[in-house]
Short mmCIF file of C-alpha atoms in Angstrom, two decimals:
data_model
loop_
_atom_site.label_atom_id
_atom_site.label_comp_id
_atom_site.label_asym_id
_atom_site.label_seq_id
_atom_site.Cartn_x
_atom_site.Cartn_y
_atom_site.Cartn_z
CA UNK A 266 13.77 -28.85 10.23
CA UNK A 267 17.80 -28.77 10.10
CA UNK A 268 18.77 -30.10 6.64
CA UNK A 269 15.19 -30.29 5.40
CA UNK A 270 12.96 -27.58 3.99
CA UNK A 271 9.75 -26.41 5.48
CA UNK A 272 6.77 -26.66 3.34
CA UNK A 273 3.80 -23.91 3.37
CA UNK A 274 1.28 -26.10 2.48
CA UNK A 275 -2.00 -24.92 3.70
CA UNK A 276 -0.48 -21.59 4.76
CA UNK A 277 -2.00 -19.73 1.81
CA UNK A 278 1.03 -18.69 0.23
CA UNK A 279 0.41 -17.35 -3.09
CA UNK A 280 1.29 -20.23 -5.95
CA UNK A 281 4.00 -17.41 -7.66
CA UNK A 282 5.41 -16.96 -3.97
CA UNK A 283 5.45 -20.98 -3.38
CA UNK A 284 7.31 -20.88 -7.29
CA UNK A 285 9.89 -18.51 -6.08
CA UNK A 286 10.67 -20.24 -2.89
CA UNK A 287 11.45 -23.41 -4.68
CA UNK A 288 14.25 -21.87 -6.80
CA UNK A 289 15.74 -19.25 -4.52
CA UNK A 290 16.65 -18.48 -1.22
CA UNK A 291 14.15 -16.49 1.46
CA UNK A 292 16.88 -13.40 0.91
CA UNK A 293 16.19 -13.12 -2.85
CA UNK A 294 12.42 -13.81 -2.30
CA UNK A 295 12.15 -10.89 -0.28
CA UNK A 296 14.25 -8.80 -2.09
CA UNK A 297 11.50 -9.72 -5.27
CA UNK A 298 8.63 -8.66 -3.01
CA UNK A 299 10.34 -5.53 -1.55
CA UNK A 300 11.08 -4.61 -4.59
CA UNK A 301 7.45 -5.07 -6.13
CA UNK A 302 5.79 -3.22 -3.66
CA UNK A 303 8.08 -0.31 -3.19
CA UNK A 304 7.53 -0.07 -6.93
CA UNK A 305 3.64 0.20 -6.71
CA UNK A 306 4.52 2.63 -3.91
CA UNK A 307 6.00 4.78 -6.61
CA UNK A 308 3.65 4.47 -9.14
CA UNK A 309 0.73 5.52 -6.45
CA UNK A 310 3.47 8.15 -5.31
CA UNK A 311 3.04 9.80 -9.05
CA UNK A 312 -0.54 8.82 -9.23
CA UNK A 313 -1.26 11.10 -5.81
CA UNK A 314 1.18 14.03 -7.20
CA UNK A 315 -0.90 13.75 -10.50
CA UNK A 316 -4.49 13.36 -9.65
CA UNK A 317 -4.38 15.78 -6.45
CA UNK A 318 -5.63 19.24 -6.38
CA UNK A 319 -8.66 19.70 -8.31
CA UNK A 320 -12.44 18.00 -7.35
CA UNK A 321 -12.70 16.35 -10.98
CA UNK A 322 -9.26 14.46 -9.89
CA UNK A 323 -10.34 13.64 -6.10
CA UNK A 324 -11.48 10.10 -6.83
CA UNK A 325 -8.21 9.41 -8.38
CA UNK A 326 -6.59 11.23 -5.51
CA UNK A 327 -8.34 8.91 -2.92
CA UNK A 328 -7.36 5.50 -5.06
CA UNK A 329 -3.87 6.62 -4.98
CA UNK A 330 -3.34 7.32 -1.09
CA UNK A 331 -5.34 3.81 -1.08
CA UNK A 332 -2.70 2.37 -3.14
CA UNK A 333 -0.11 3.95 -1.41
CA UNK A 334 -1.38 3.07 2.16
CA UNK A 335 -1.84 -1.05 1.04
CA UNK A 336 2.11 -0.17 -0.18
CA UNK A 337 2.91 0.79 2.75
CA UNK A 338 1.73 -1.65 4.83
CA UNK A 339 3.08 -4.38 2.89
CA UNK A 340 6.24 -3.27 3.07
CA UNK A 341 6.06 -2.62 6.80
CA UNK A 342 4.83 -5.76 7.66
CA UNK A 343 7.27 -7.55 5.81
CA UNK A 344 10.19 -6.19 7.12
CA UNK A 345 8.80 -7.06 10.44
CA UNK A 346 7.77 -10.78 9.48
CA UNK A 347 11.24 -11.24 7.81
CA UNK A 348 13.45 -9.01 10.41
CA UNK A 349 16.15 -11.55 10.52
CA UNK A 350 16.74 -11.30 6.75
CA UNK A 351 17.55 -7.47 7.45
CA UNK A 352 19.50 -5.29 9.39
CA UNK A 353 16.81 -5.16 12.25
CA UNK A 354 17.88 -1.56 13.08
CA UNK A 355 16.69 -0.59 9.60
CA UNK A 356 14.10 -2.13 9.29
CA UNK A 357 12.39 -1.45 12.73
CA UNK A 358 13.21 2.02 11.78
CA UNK A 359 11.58 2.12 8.65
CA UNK A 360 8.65 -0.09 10.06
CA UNK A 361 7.83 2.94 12.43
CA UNK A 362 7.91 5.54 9.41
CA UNK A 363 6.16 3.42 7.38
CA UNK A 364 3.64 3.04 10.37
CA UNK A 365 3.26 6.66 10.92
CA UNK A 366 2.77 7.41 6.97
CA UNK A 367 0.07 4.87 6.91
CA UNK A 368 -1.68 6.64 9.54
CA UNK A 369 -1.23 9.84 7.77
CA UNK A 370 -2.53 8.45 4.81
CA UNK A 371 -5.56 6.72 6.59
CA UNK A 372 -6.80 10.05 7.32
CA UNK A 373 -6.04 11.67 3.93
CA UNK A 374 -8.43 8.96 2.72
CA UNK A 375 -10.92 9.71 5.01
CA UNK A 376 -10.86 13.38 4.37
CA UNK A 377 -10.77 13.06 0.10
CA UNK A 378 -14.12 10.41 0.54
CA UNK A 379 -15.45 13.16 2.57
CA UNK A 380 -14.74 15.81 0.00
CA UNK A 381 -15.96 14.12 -2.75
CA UNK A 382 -19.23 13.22 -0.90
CA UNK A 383 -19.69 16.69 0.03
CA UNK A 384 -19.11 17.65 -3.29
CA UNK A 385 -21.41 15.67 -4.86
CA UNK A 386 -24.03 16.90 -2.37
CA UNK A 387 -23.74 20.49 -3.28
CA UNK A 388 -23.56 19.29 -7.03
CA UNK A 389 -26.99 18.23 -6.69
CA UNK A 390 -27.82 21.34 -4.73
CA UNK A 391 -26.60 23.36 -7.59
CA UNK A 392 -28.46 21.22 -10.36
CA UNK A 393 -31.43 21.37 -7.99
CA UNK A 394 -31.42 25.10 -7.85
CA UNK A 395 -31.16 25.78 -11.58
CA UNK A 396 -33.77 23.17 -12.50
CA UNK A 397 -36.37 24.21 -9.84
#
């Protein structure tokens, strides 16, 4: 509406989001969420470099590319939703990496669940073994 605001009523945006909106432009809004998520990104980042490696760690492992993947797709999606904010170059750009890493990291999650359910079988092999 020109010289009126649009409300999101019934659209399901989050009550802090809804806060936000009312005090700030959309530009400094997204810049707040951006920002958020590429720092969760981060943490999981340091969280996968930490936990991977070793099959006591491998749970930890797969929450972190979890993490990391949800990051990732947030980020993606909202530099699609909110293109006009950006330079849509960029962010179409980083939209496709961030497409293609969330792929990669779909399939690193599939292959540490797999791990760690194949590990626990041949725990209980091993346990199984020794006690009978």
């Amino acid at each position: 509406m020109p010289g009126g605001t649009v409300g999101t009523a019934g659209l399901g945006v989050p009550a802090a989001l809804e806060r936000a909106l009312e005090t700030a432009g959309a530009a400094e809004v997204l810049s707040g969420y951006l920002h958020t998520w590429a720092a969760d990104f981060l943490r999981s980042l340091r969280l996968h470099e930490e936990s991977s490696g070793g099959a006591q760690t491998a749970p930890a492992a797969a929450e972190a590319v979890r993490q990391l993947r949800a990051a990732a797709r947030r980020i993606g999606s909202a530099l699609l939703t909110y293109r006009p904010l950006v330079d849509a170059a960029w962010a179409d750009e980083l939209s496709g990496e961030l497409r293609r890493l969330s792929g990669t990291l779909a399939r690193e999650y599939r292959c540490a669940a797999r791990s760690a359910r194949l590990l626990g079988a041949l725990h209980r092999l091993t346990l199984e073994g020794v006690g009978g």
